[in-house]
Amino acid sequence: MALQRPSFTVGIEEEYMLIDPQTRDLISDPDPAMFAKCQELLGERVTHELLRSQIEVSTRPYSSITALGDDLRRLRGTVVSTAREYGMEVIASSTHPFAQWWKQQVVADERYLMLAGDMQTLAHRLVTGGMHVHVGIEDPDMRIDLMGQVTYFLAHLLALSTSSPFWGGQDTGLKSYRLNVFRSLPRTGLPEVFDSWSAYQRHVDVLVGAGIIEDASKVWWDVRPSARYPTLEMRITDVCTRIEDALTVATVYVCLLSMLFRLRTNNQKWRSYATFLLDENVWRAQRYGSTDSLMDFGLRRLVPFSELAEEMVEILTPEAELLGCLPQLNRVRQIVMDGTSAEHQLWAFRRALNNGATQREALVDVVDMLVTNTAANLG
């Protein structure tokens, strides 16, 4: 019997940070009226995050990347314009260039207070923002199958999205420092490989039965079956400062899943590799973003990311043509050529230093660049 093709709908969640336009620091206790106004305009599609200096938006699921982009622009644009009404700015960046994590305040919500109580300092350090991409895969066993295969490409997706080179006022030397912070929590990192949905559920039930977690929503792998929707949720990527980059990353992810499903219909699979090998590529993506190389495990050598990106575009072109998102896929080349947000932040920082700025002044320049690019091309 022929396999039923999943819907492959796509939805995006983005997490933003609220900025004081005078100091360019995070606003640790923003006016709650700003959030209330956003909820009035956007309903449940805007929510709090763990910290008061954060805000999250969620698109609806779409079959069209173009329609997804229209929705994401409206959500981001509404948050940006509303924040400005209340004297704030917004940045889409996975870390703030110089904010101090211990100065941030947890949202007075039972769920977040319980998380902070459970994780202690690890939770308070989560002054980070991410982008999560949900792709509709209705069959649970197919969801688990494709999760095990798409893990190979998570490093590639991270490399295209990096936006967190700074932490606490320091250049970390990494393009995605956020992942280091987030992976200090339990039940994070690359997922286990399961042979079925029931096997996955049995393992989750062990922790639920022991009272360690309430449900699978407390499993925070880099890609996971959503606990709320019939989707496979990709969570490894940094939030993209430029909205076009966000749509390209979402496009690559859904095209990868479509390609892997097509292989499955021909009784084929992407070759699997040990987690410690895959983690090596994730580390290289954290460290270098799109500017260096990843391991090609088949060739057993490092390959420039620009070459891997070109190969990925070629492999995924049939899927992009089927899904109607070829322009967004082709933009992978533009990201590699122009650089990710992390590279733009570092360029702005070093340019300011070379022009005689102090380190703090250079970091302020980075914030200003992030504010501008976050609000660009929102329609």
mmCIF file of C-alpha atoms in Angstrom:
data_model
loop_
_atom_site.group_PDB
_atom_site.id
_atom_site.type_symbol
_atom_site.label_atom_id
_atom_site.label_comp_id
_atom_site.label_asym_id
_atom_site.label_seq_id
_atom_site.Cartn_x
_atom_site.Cartn_y
_atom_site.Cartn_z
ATOM 1 C CA MET A 1 0.000 0.000 0.000
ATOM 2 C CA ALA A 2 1.309 3.440 -0.943
ATOM 3 C CA LEU A 3 2.404 5.664 1.899
ATOM 4 C CA GLN A 4 0.137 8.623 2.617
ATOM 5 C CA ARG A 5 2.044 11.836 1.924
ATOM 6 C CA PRO A 6 2.080 14.165 4.958
ATOM 7 C CA SER A 7 0.584 17.619 4.614
ATOM 8 C CA PHE A 8 4.003 19.259 5.154
ATOM 9 C CA THR A 9 2.375 22.438 6.436
ATOM 10 C CA VAL A 10 4.846 24.845 8.013
ATOM 11 C CA GLY A 11 4.580 27.116 11.053
ATOM 12 C CA ILE A 12 7.187 29.264 12.799
ATOM 13 C CA GLU A 13 7.650 30.400 16.391
ATOM 14 C CA GLU A 14 10.037 33.303 16.990
ATOM 15 C CA GLU A 15 11.295 34.709 20.292
ATOM 16 C CA TYR A 16 12.250 38.394 20.510
ATOM 17 C CA MET A 17 13.939 40.602 23.102
ATOM 18 C CA LEU A 18 12.670 43.986 24.325
ATOM 19 C CA ILE A 19 15.186 46.828 24.302
ATOM 20 C CA ASP A 20 15.469 50.158 26.122
ATOM 21 C CA PRO A 21 16.224 52.633 23.288
ATOM 22 C CA GLN A 22 18.276 54.861 25.617
ATOM 23 C CA THR A 23 20.602 52.266 27.162
ATOM 24 C CA ARG A 24 20.160 49.589 24.460
ATOM 25 C CA ASP A 25 20.024 47.075 27.317
ATOM 26 C CA LEU A 26 17.200 44.606 27.872
ATOM 27 C CA ILE A 27 14.138 45.926 29.670
ATOM 28 C CA SER A 28 13.951 43.573 32.627
ATOM 29 C CA ASP A 29 10.455 44.714 33.691
ATOM 30 C CA PRO A 30 8.590 46.118 30.662
ATOM 31 C CA ASP A 31 5.214 47.832 30.912
ATOM 32 C CA PRO A 32 2.631 44.991 30.948
ATOM 33 C CA ALA A 33 0.312 47.220 28.917
ATOM 34 C CA MET A 34 2.559 46.613 25.900
ATOM 35 C CA PHE A 35 2.008 42.862 26.083
ATOM 36 C CA ALA A 36 -1.714 43.355 26.678
ATOM 37 C CA LYS A 37 -1.912 45.514 23.528
ATOM 38 C CA CYS A 38 -0.089 42.847 21.508
ATOM 39 C CA GLN A 39 -2.550 40.231 22.755
ATOM 40 C CA GLU A 40 -5.455 42.501 21.859
ATOM 41 C CA LEU A 41 -4.112 42.724 18.295
ATOM 42 C CA LEU A 42 -2.797 39.178 17.845
ATOM 43 C CA GLY A 43 -4.675 37.054 20.352
ATOM 44 C CA GLU A 44 -3.080 33.818 21.506
ATOM 45 C CA ARG A 45 -0.481 34.014 18.742
ATOM 46 C CA VAL A 46 1.646 36.234 20.986
ATOM 47 C CA THR A 47 2.753 34.855 24.340
ATOM 48 C CA HIS A 48 5.162 35.477 27.183
ATOM 49 C CA GLU A 49 8.450 33.648 27.321
ATOM 50 C CA LEU A 50 10.303 32.635 30.488
ATOM 51 C CA LEU A 51 11.721 36.113 31.102
ATOM 52 C CA ARG A 52 9.838 39.415 31.114
ATOM 53 C CA SER A 53 12.302 40.885 28.625
ATOM 54 C CA GLN A 54 11.156 38.339 26.019
ATOM 55 C CA ILE A 55 8.091 37.913 23.836
ATOM 56 C CA GLU A 56 7.130 35.084 21.465
ATOM 57 C CA VAL A 57 4.972 34.934 18.326
ATOM 58 C CA SER A 58 3.577 31.903 16.533
ATOM 59 C CA THR A 59 2.282 31.775 12.978
ATOM 60 C CA ARG A 60 -0.559 29.592 11.818
ATOM 61 C CA PRO A 61 0.355 26.503 9.764
ATOM 62 C CA TYR A 62 0.568 27.066 6.009
ATOM 63 C CA SER A 63 1.064 24.992 2.890
ATOM 64 C CA SER A 64 2.625 28.035 1.205
ATOM 65 C CA ILE A 65 5.913 29.598 2.311
ATOM 66 C CA THR A 66 4.717 32.863 0.767
ATOM 67 C CA ALA A 67 1.615 32.861 2.965
ATOM 68 C CA LEU A 68 3.751 31.880 5.946
ATOM 69 C CA GLY A 69 5.972 34.877 5.257
ATOM 70 C CA ASP A 70 3.009 37.235 5.090
ATOM 71 C CA ASP A 71 1.818 36.005 8.486
ATOM 72 C CA LEU A 72 5.251 36.193 10.089
ATOM 73 C CA ARG A 73 5.748 39.736 8.785
ATOM 74 C CA ARG A 74 2.415 40.767 10.277
ATOM 75 C CA LEU A 75 3.252 39.210 13.651
ATOM 76 C CA ARG A 76 6.755 40.640 13.843
ATOM 77 C CA GLY A 77 5.623 44.004 12.511
ATOM 78 C CA THR A 78 2.827 44.238 15.076
ATOM 79 C CA VAL A 79 5.193 43.486 17.964
ATOM 80 C CA VAL A 80 7.743 46.026 16.670
ATOM 81 C CA SER A 81 5.203 48.815 16.161
ATOM 82 C CA THR A 82 3.436 48.155 19.473
ATOM 83 C CA ALA A 83 6.725 48.085 21.357
ATOM 84 C CA ARG A 84 7.608 51.470 19.879
ATOM 85 C CA GLU A 85 4.280 52.896 21.039
ATOM 86 C CA TYR A 86 5.397 52.033 24.575
ATOM 87 C CA GLY A 87 8.930 53.370 24.176
ATOM 88 C CA MET A 88 10.675 50.073 23.452
ATOM 89 C CA GLU A 89 12.552 48.484 20.575
ATOM 90 C CA VAL A 90 12.682 44.821 19.523
ATOM 91 C CA ILE A 91 15.543 42.624 18.378
ATOM 92 C CA ALA A 92 15.407 39.175 16.802
ATOM 93 C CA SER A 93 18.718 37.805 18.052
ATOM 94 C CA SER A 94 19.451 34.680 20.049
ATOM 95 C CA THR A 95 21.514 36.568 22.622
ATOM 96 C CA HIS A 96 21.763 40.228 23.564
ATOM 97 C CA PRO A 97 25.266 41.644 23.011
ATOM 98 C CA PHE A 98 25.835 42.801 26.593
ATOM 99 C CA ALA A 99 22.813 42.108 28.848
ATOM 100 C CA GLN A 100 23.531 40.435 32.201
ATOM 101 C CA TRP A 101 21.454 37.327 32.778
ATOM 102 C CA TRP A 102 21.183 37.737 36.566
ATOM 103 C CA LYS A 103 19.384 41.069 36.151
ATOM 104 C CA GLN A 104 16.448 39.501 34.270
ATOM 105 C CA GLN A 105 13.106 38.673 35.901
ATOM 106 C CA VAL A 106 10.997 35.554 35.406
ATOM 107 C CA VAL A 107 7.410 36.022 34.217
ATOM 108 C CA ALA A 108 4.925 35.608 37.105
ATOM 109 C CA ASP A 109 3.277 32.588 35.523
ATOM 110 C CA GLU A 110 2.913 29.264 37.329
ATOM 111 C CA ARG A 111 4.485 27.278 34.496
ATOM 112 C CA TYR A 112 7.563 29.511 34.288
ATOM 113 C CA LEU A 113 7.950 29.829 38.043
ATOM 114 C CA MET A 114 7.883 26.027 38.340
ATOM 115 C CA LEU A 115 10.503 25.751 35.589
ATOM 116 C CA ALA A 116 12.735 28.298 37.302
ATOM 117 C CA GLY A 117 12.271 26.520 40.633
ATOM 118 C CA ASP A 118 13.161 23.184 39.071
ATOM 119 C CA MET A 119 16.126 24.299 36.952
ATOM 120 C CA GLN A 120 17.393 27.014 39.316
ATOM 121 C CA THR A 121 20.273 29.077 37.872
ATOM 122 C CA LEU A 122 20.177 27.109 34.607
ATOM 123 C CA ALA A 123 16.729 28.558 33.891
ATOM 124 C CA HIS A 124 17.675 32.098 34.905
ATOM 125 C CA ARG A 125 20.601 31.981 32.445
ATOM 126 C CA LEU A 126 18.216 31.411 29.511
ATOM 127 C CA VAL A 127 18.469 34.957 28.202
ATOM 128 C CA THR A 128 18.263 33.484 24.731
ATOM 129 C CA GLY A 129 15.801 33.425 21.867
ATOM 130 C CA GLY A 130 15.226 30.685 19.330
ATOM 131 C CA MET A 131 13.249 29.924 16.216
ATOM 132 C CA HIS A 132 11.174 26.748 16.133
ATOM 133 C CA VAL A 133 9.786 25.405 12.858
ATOM 134 C CA HIS A 134 6.821 23.007 12.907
ATOM 135 C CA VAL A 135 6.145 20.791 9.892
ATOM 136 C CA GLY A 136 2.885 18.849 9.672
ATOM 137 C CA ILE A 137 3.425 15.072 9.601
ATOM 138 C CA GLU A 138 0.195 13.460 10.638
ATOM 139 C CA ASP A 139 1.301 9.831 11.000
ATOM 140 C CA PRO A 140 3.134 9.392 14.343
ATOM 141 C CA ASP A 141 5.394 6.585 13.117
ATOM 142 C CA MET A 142 6.397 8.659 10.088
ATOM 143 C CA ARG A 143 7.157 11.543 12.434
ATOM 144 C CA ILE A 144 9.563 9.344 14.404
ATOM 145 C CA ASP A 145 11.121 7.884 11.260
ATOM 146 C CA LEU A 146 11.819 11.286 9.708
ATOM 147 C CA MET A 147 13.071 12.677 13.033
ATOM 148 C CA GLY A 148 15.792 10.040 13.086
ATOM 149 C CA GLN A 149 16.875 10.890 9.547
ATOM 150 C CA VAL A 150 16.672 14.706 9.527
ATOM 151 C CA THR A 151 18.998 14.844 12.537
ATOM 152 C CA TYR A 152 21.882 14.558 10.057
ATOM 153 C CA PHE A 153 21.038 18.012 8.693
ATOM 154 C CA LEU A 154 20.507 19.916 11.941
ATOM 155 C CA ALA A 155 24.052 21.291 11.868
ATOM 156 C CA HIS A 156 23.423 22.674 8.379
ATOM 157 C CA LEU A 157 20.257 24.429 9.554
ATOM 158 C CA LEU A 158 22.039 25.895 12.573
ATOM 159 C CA ALA A 159 24.879 27.163 10.374
ATOM 160 C CA LEU A 160 22.363 29.113 8.251
ATOM 161 C CA SER A 161 20.733 30.782 11.266
ATOM 162 C CA THR A 162 23.457 31.787 13.730
ATOM 163 C CA SER A 163 22.770 35.029 15.610
ATOM 164 C CA SER A 164 24.389 34.717 19.061
ATOM 165 C CA PRO A 165 28.105 35.551 18.960
ATOM 166 C CA PHE A 166 28.074 37.697 22.126
ATOM 167 C CA TRP A 167 27.367 36.883 25.774
ATOM 168 C CA GLY A 168 27.550 39.304 28.667
ATOM 169 C CA GLY A 169 29.466 41.909 26.668
ATOM 170 C CA GLN A 170 32.079 39.490 25.353
ATOM 171 C CA ASP A 171 32.788 38.136 21.888
ATOM 172 C CA THR A 172 32.499 34.409 22.647
ATOM 173 C CA GLY A 173 34.350 33.271 19.531
ATOM 174 C CA LEU A 174 31.242 31.222 18.653
ATOM 175 C CA LYS A 175 28.580 32.077 16.110
ATOM 176 C CA SER A 176 25.864 30.391 18.210
ATOM 177 C CA TYR A 177 26.605 30.732 21.912
ATOM 178 C CA ARG A 178 22.892 30.282 22.617
ATOM 179 C CA LEU A 179 23.101 26.541 22.067
ATOM 180 C CA ASN A 180 25.734 26.229 24.807
ATOM 181 C CA VAL A 181 23.413 27.987 27.245
ATOM 182 C CA PHE A 182 20.347 25.972 26.290
ATOM 183 C CA ARG A 183 22.115 22.626 26.302
ATOM 184 C CA SER A 184 22.942 23.058 29.975
ATOM 185 C CA LEU A 185 19.351 21.943 30.607
ATOM 186 C CA PRO A 186 18.449 18.249 30.808
ATOM 187 C CA ARG A 187 16.708 16.464 27.920
ATOM 188 C CA THR A 188 18.305 18.700 25.290
ATOM 189 C CA GLY A 189 20.660 18.049 22.379
ATOM 190 C CA LEU A 190 20.228 15.619 19.506
ATOM 191 C CA PRO A 191 17.320 13.197 19.857
ATOM 192 C CA GLU A 192 17.495 9.496 20.492
ATOM 193 C CA VAL A 193 16.694 7.226 17.546
ATOM 194 C CA PHE A 194 13.510 5.178 17.945
ATOM 195 C CA ASP A 195 12.079 2.551 15.623
ATOM 196 C CA SER A 196 8.455 3.525 16.232
ATOM 197 C CA TRP A 197 6.123 6.006 17.897
ATOM 198 C CA SER A 198 5.250 3.451 20.564
ATOM 199 C CA ALA A 199 8.932 3.008 21.444
ATOM 200 C CA TYR A 200 9.317 6.788 21.789
ATOM 201 C CA GLN A 201 6.177 7.015 23.913
ATOM 202 C CA ARG A 202 7.307 4.192 26.196
ATOM 203 C CA HIS A 203 10.501 6.079 26.991
ATOM 204 C CA VAL A 204 8.637 9.323 27.664
ATOM 205 C CA ASP A 205 6.220 7.418 29.905
ATOM 206 C CA VAL A 206 9.119 6.275 32.106
ATOM 207 C CA LEU A 207 9.868 9.891 33.068
ATOM 208 C CA VAL A 208 6.193 10.830 33.326
ATOM 209 C CA GLY A 209 5.453 7.813 35.504
ATOM 210 C CA ALA A 210 8.326 8.686 37.823
ATOM 211 C CA GLY A 211 6.985 12.236 38.206
ATOM 212 C CA ILE A 212 10.107 13.779 36.656
ATOM 213 C CA ILE A 213 8.186 15.498 33.832
ATOM 214 C CA GLU A 214 4.490 16.133 33.302
ATOM 215 C CA ASP A 215 4.510 15.287 29.606
ATOM 216 C CA ALA A 216 6.632 15.260 26.448
ATOM 217 C CA SER A 217 6.664 19.078 26.262
ATOM 218 C CA LYS A 218 9.537 18.929 28.778
ATOM 219 C CA VAL A 219 11.680 17.030 26.269
ATOM 220 C CA TRP A 220 13.648 19.816 24.588
ATOM 221 C CA TRP A 221 15.639 18.034 21.899
ATOM 222 C CA ASP A 222 16.970 19.894 18.867
ATOM 223 C CA VAL A 223 14.167 18.258 16.894
ATOM 224 C CA ARG A 224 11.215 16.549 18.536
ATOM 225 C CA PRO A 225 7.632 15.412 17.957
ATOM 226 C CA SER A 226 5.528 18.310 19.179
ATOM 227 C CA ALA A 227 3.560 17.531 22.323
ATOM 228 C CA ARG A 228 0.715 19.814 21.144
ATOM 229 C CA TYR A 229 0.446 19.366 17.385
ATOM 230 C CA PRO A 230 0.898 16.565 14.802
ATOM 231 C CA THR A 231 4.195 18.141 13.759
ATOM 232 C CA LEU A 232 7.908 17.521 13.822
ATOM 233 C CA GLU A 233 9.350 20.573 15.562
ATOM 234 C CA MET A 234 12.870 21.728 14.672
ATOM 235 C CA ARG A 235 14.378 23.707 17.570
ATOM 236 C CA ILE A 236 18.127 23.859 16.951
ATOM 237 C CA THR A 237 18.206 27.144 15.039
ATOM 238 C CA ASP A 238 18.938 30.593 16.369
ATOM 239 C CA VAL A 239 16.278 33.213 15.702
ATOM 240 C CA CYS A 240 17.063 34.937 12.400
ATOM 241 C CA THR A 241 17.394 38.719 12.534
ATOM 242 C CA ARG A 242 16.405 39.104 8.877
ATOM 243 C CA ILE A 243 12.945 37.747 8.232
ATOM 244 C CA GLU A 244 13.987 36.484 4.783
ATOM 245 C CA ASP A 245 16.590 34.257 6.456
ATOM 246 C CA ALA A 246 13.919 32.794 8.739
ATOM 247 C CA LEU A 247 11.785 31.842 5.749
ATOM 248 C CA THR A 248 14.764 30.289 3.980
ATOM 249 C CA VAL A 249 15.640 28.156 7.015
ATOM 250 C CA ALA A 250 12.003 27.011 7.281
ATOM 251 C CA THR A 251 12.036 26.220 3.559
ATOM 252 C CA VAL A 252 15.181 24.102 3.832
ATOM 253 C CA TYR A 253 13.688 22.180 6.753
ATOM 254 C CA VAL A 254 10.381 21.332 5.066
ATOM 255 C CA CYS A 255 12.172 20.449 1.818
ATOM 256 C CA LEU A 256 14.499 18.110 3.702
ATOM 257 C CA LEU A 257 11.535 16.316 5.244
ATOM 258 C CA SER A 258 9.816 16.086 1.857
ATOM 259 C CA MET A 259 12.998 14.651 0.325
ATOM 260 C CA LEU A 260 13.374 12.089 3.119
ATOM 261 C CA PHE A 261 9.742 11.062 2.697
ATOM 262 C CA ARG A 262 10.296 10.609 -1.037
ATOM 263 C CA LEU A 263 13.232 8.319 -0.287
ATOM 264 C CA ARG A 264 11.033 6.365 2.094
ATOM 265 C CA THR A 265 8.437 5.780 -0.631
ATOM 266 C CA ASN A 266 11.248 4.118 -2.634
ATOM 267 C CA ASN A 267 12.271 1.978 0.356
ATOM 268 C CA GLN A 268 15.383 4.116 0.864
ATOM 269 C CA LYS A 269 16.736 6.053 3.817
ATOM 270 C CA TRP A 270 19.384 8.656 4.483
ATOM 271 C CA ARG A 271 22.397 6.911 5.933
ATOM 272 C CA SER A 272 22.525 7.090 9.722
ATOM 273 C CA TYR A 273 25.579 8.010 11.789
ATOM 274 C CA ALA A 274 26.454 7.877 15.468
ATOM 275 C CA THR A 275 25.300 10.809 17.563
ATOM 276 C CA PHE A 276 28.839 11.708 18.584
ATOM 277 C CA LEU A 277 29.708 12.248 14.899
ATOM 278 C CA LEU A 278 26.614 14.330 14.272
ATOM 279 C CA ASP A 279 27.361 16.358 17.397
ATOM 280 C CA GLU A 280 30.794 17.174 15.979
ATOM 281 C CA ASN A 281 29.093 18.917 13.057
ATOM 282 C CA VAL A 282 26.734 20.731 15.414
ATOM 283 C CA TRP A 283 29.761 21.991 17.319
ATOM 284 C CA ARG A 284 31.378 23.187 14.086
ATOM 285 C CA ALA A 285 28.157 25.015 13.161
ATOM 286 C CA GLN A 286 28.119 26.635 16.625
ATOM 287 C CA ARG A 287 31.734 27.658 16.310
ATOM 288 C CA TYR A 288 31.946 28.804 12.713
ATOM 289 C CA GLY A 289 28.400 29.246 11.407
ATOM 290 C CA SER A 290 28.394 29.233 7.610
ATOM 291 C CA THR A 291 31.977 30.500 7.227
ATOM 292 C CA ASP A 292 34.024 27.307 7.554
ATOM 293 C CA SER A 293 33.364 23.607 6.978
ATOM 294 C CA LEU A 294 31.353 20.624 8.154
ATOM 295 C CA MET A 295 32.239 16.966 8.052
ATOM 296 C CA ASP A 296 30.971 14.946 5.103
ATOM 297 C CA PHE A 297 30.781 11.568 6.792
ATOM 298 C CA GLY A 298 30.463 9.693 3.523
ATOM 299 C CA LEU A 299 33.675 11.276 2.211
ATOM 300 C CA ARG A 300 35.263 11.268 5.691
ATOM 301 C CA ARG A 301 36.633 14.774 5.286
ATOM 302 C CA LEU A 302 35.781 18.386 5.998
ATOM 303 C CA VAL A 303 33.986 20.176 3.176
ATOM 304 C CA PRO A 304 33.508 23.971 2.946
ATOM 305 C CA PHE A 305 29.998 24.864 4.015
ATOM 306 C CA SER A 306 29.521 26.827 0.796
ATOM 307 C CA GLU A 307 29.938 23.580 -1.168
ATOM 308 C CA LEU A 308 27.594 21.676 1.144
ATOM 309 C CA ALA A 309 25.009 24.438 0.839
ATOM 310 C CA GLU A 310 25.209 24.292 -2.959
ATOM 311 C CA GLU A 311 24.771 20.506 -2.908
ATOM 312 C CA MET A 312 21.814 20.872 -0.553
ATOM 313 C CA VAL A 313 20.102 23.378 -2.847
ATOM 314 C CA GLU A 314 20.565 21.042 -5.818
ATOM 315 C CA ILE A 315 19.254 18.007 -3.934
ATOM 316 C CA LEU A 316 16.234 19.903 -2.600
ATOM 317 C CA THR A 317 15.271 21.750 -5.790
ATOM 318 C CA PRO A 318 12.676 19.092 -6.840
ATOM 319 C CA GLU A 319 11.052 19.360 -3.421
ATOM 320 C CA ALA A 320 11.032 23.167 -3.556
ATOM 321 C CA GLU A 321 9.417 23.061 -6.995
ATOM 322 C CA LEU A 322 6.764 20.676 -5.644
ATOM 323 C CA LEU A 323 6.134 22.843 -2.582
ATOM 324 C CA GLY A 324 6.275 26.158 -4.479
ATOM 325 C CA CYS A 325 9.213 27.655 -2.533
ATOM 326 C CA LEU A 326 12.124 27.624 -4.983
ATOM 327 C CA PRO A 327 13.002 31.350 -4.510
ATOM 328 C CA GLN A 328 13.285 30.851 -0.756
ATOM 329 C CA LEU A 329 15.457 27.754 -1.219
ATOM 330 C CA ASN A 330 17.744 29.515 -3.677
ATOM 331 C CA ARG A 331 18.291 32.226 -1.077
ATOM 332 C CA VAL A 332 20.531 29.777 0.804
ATOM 333 C CA ARG A 333 23.282 30.958 -1.536
ATOM 334 C CA GLN A 334 22.616 34.568 -0.508
ATOM 335 C CA ILE A 335 22.925 33.733 3.191
ATOM 336 C CA VAL A 336 26.257 31.997 2.589
ATOM 337 C CA MET A 337 27.518 34.921 0.504
ATOM 338 C CA ASP A 338 26.203 37.770 2.710
ATOM 339 C CA GLY A 339 26.668 36.104 6.104
ATOM 340 C CA THR A 340 24.268 35.289 8.918
ATOM 341 C CA SER A 341 23.230 37.691 11.670
ATOM 342 C CA ALA A 342 26.181 36.513 13.773
ATOM 343 C CA GLU A 343 28.619 37.575 11.074
ATOM 344 C CA HIS A 344 26.872 40.935 10.638
ATOM 345 C CA GLN A 345 27.036 41.539 14.385
ATOM 346 C CA LEU A 346 30.739 40.792 14.490
ATOM 347 C CA TRP A 347 31.412 42.999 11.476
ATOM 348 C CA ALA A 348 29.515 45.898 13.096
ATOM 349 C CA PHE A 349 31.394 45.380 16.368
ATOM 350 C CA ARG A 350 34.863 45.260 14.777
ATOM 351 C CA ARG A 351 34.119 48.157 12.457
ATOM 352 C CA ALA A 352 33.169 50.338 15.431
ATOM 353 C CA LEU A 353 36.306 49.322 17.347
ATOM 354 C CA ASN A 354 38.467 50.093 14.313
ATOM 355 C CA ASN A 355 36.852 53.548 14.175
ATOM 356 C CA GLY A 356 37.891 54.291 17.746
ATOM 357 C CA ALA A 357 34.800 53.207 19.708
ATOM 358 C CA THR A 358 35.076 51.701 23.184
ATOM 359 C CA GLN A 359 33.933 48.114 23.578
ATOM 360 C CA ARG A 360 30.633 49.257 25.099
ATOM 361 C CA GLU A 361 30.065 51.757 22.299
ATOM 362 C CA ALA A 362 30.788 49.054 19.736
ATOM 363 C CA LEU A 363 28.270 46.731 21.392
ATOM 364 C CA VAL A 364 25.673 49.529 21.316
ATOM 365 C CA ASP A 365 26.305 49.785 17.572
ATOM 366 C CA VAL A 366 25.545 46.073 17.316
ATOM 367 C CA VAL A 367 22.222 46.550 19.117
ATOM 368 C CA ASP A 368 21.312 49.421 16.797
ATOM 369 C CA MET A 369 22.069 47.258 13.766
ATOM 370 C CA LEU A 370 19.905 44.455 15.196
ATOM 371 C CA VAL A 371 17.002 46.850 15.814
ATOM 372 C CA THR A 372 17.184 48.070 12.220
ATOM 373 C CA ASN A 373 17.481 44.634 10.627
ATOM 374 C CA THR A 374 14.758 43.100 12.810
ATOM 375 C CA ALA A 375 12.270 45.686 11.539
ATOM 376 C CA ALA A 376 13.411 45.596 7.893
ATOM 377 C CA ASN A 377 11.173 44.334 5.060
ATOM 378 C CA LEU A 378 8.079 43.829 7.203
ATOM 379 C CA GLY A 379 5.793 45.306 4.554
#
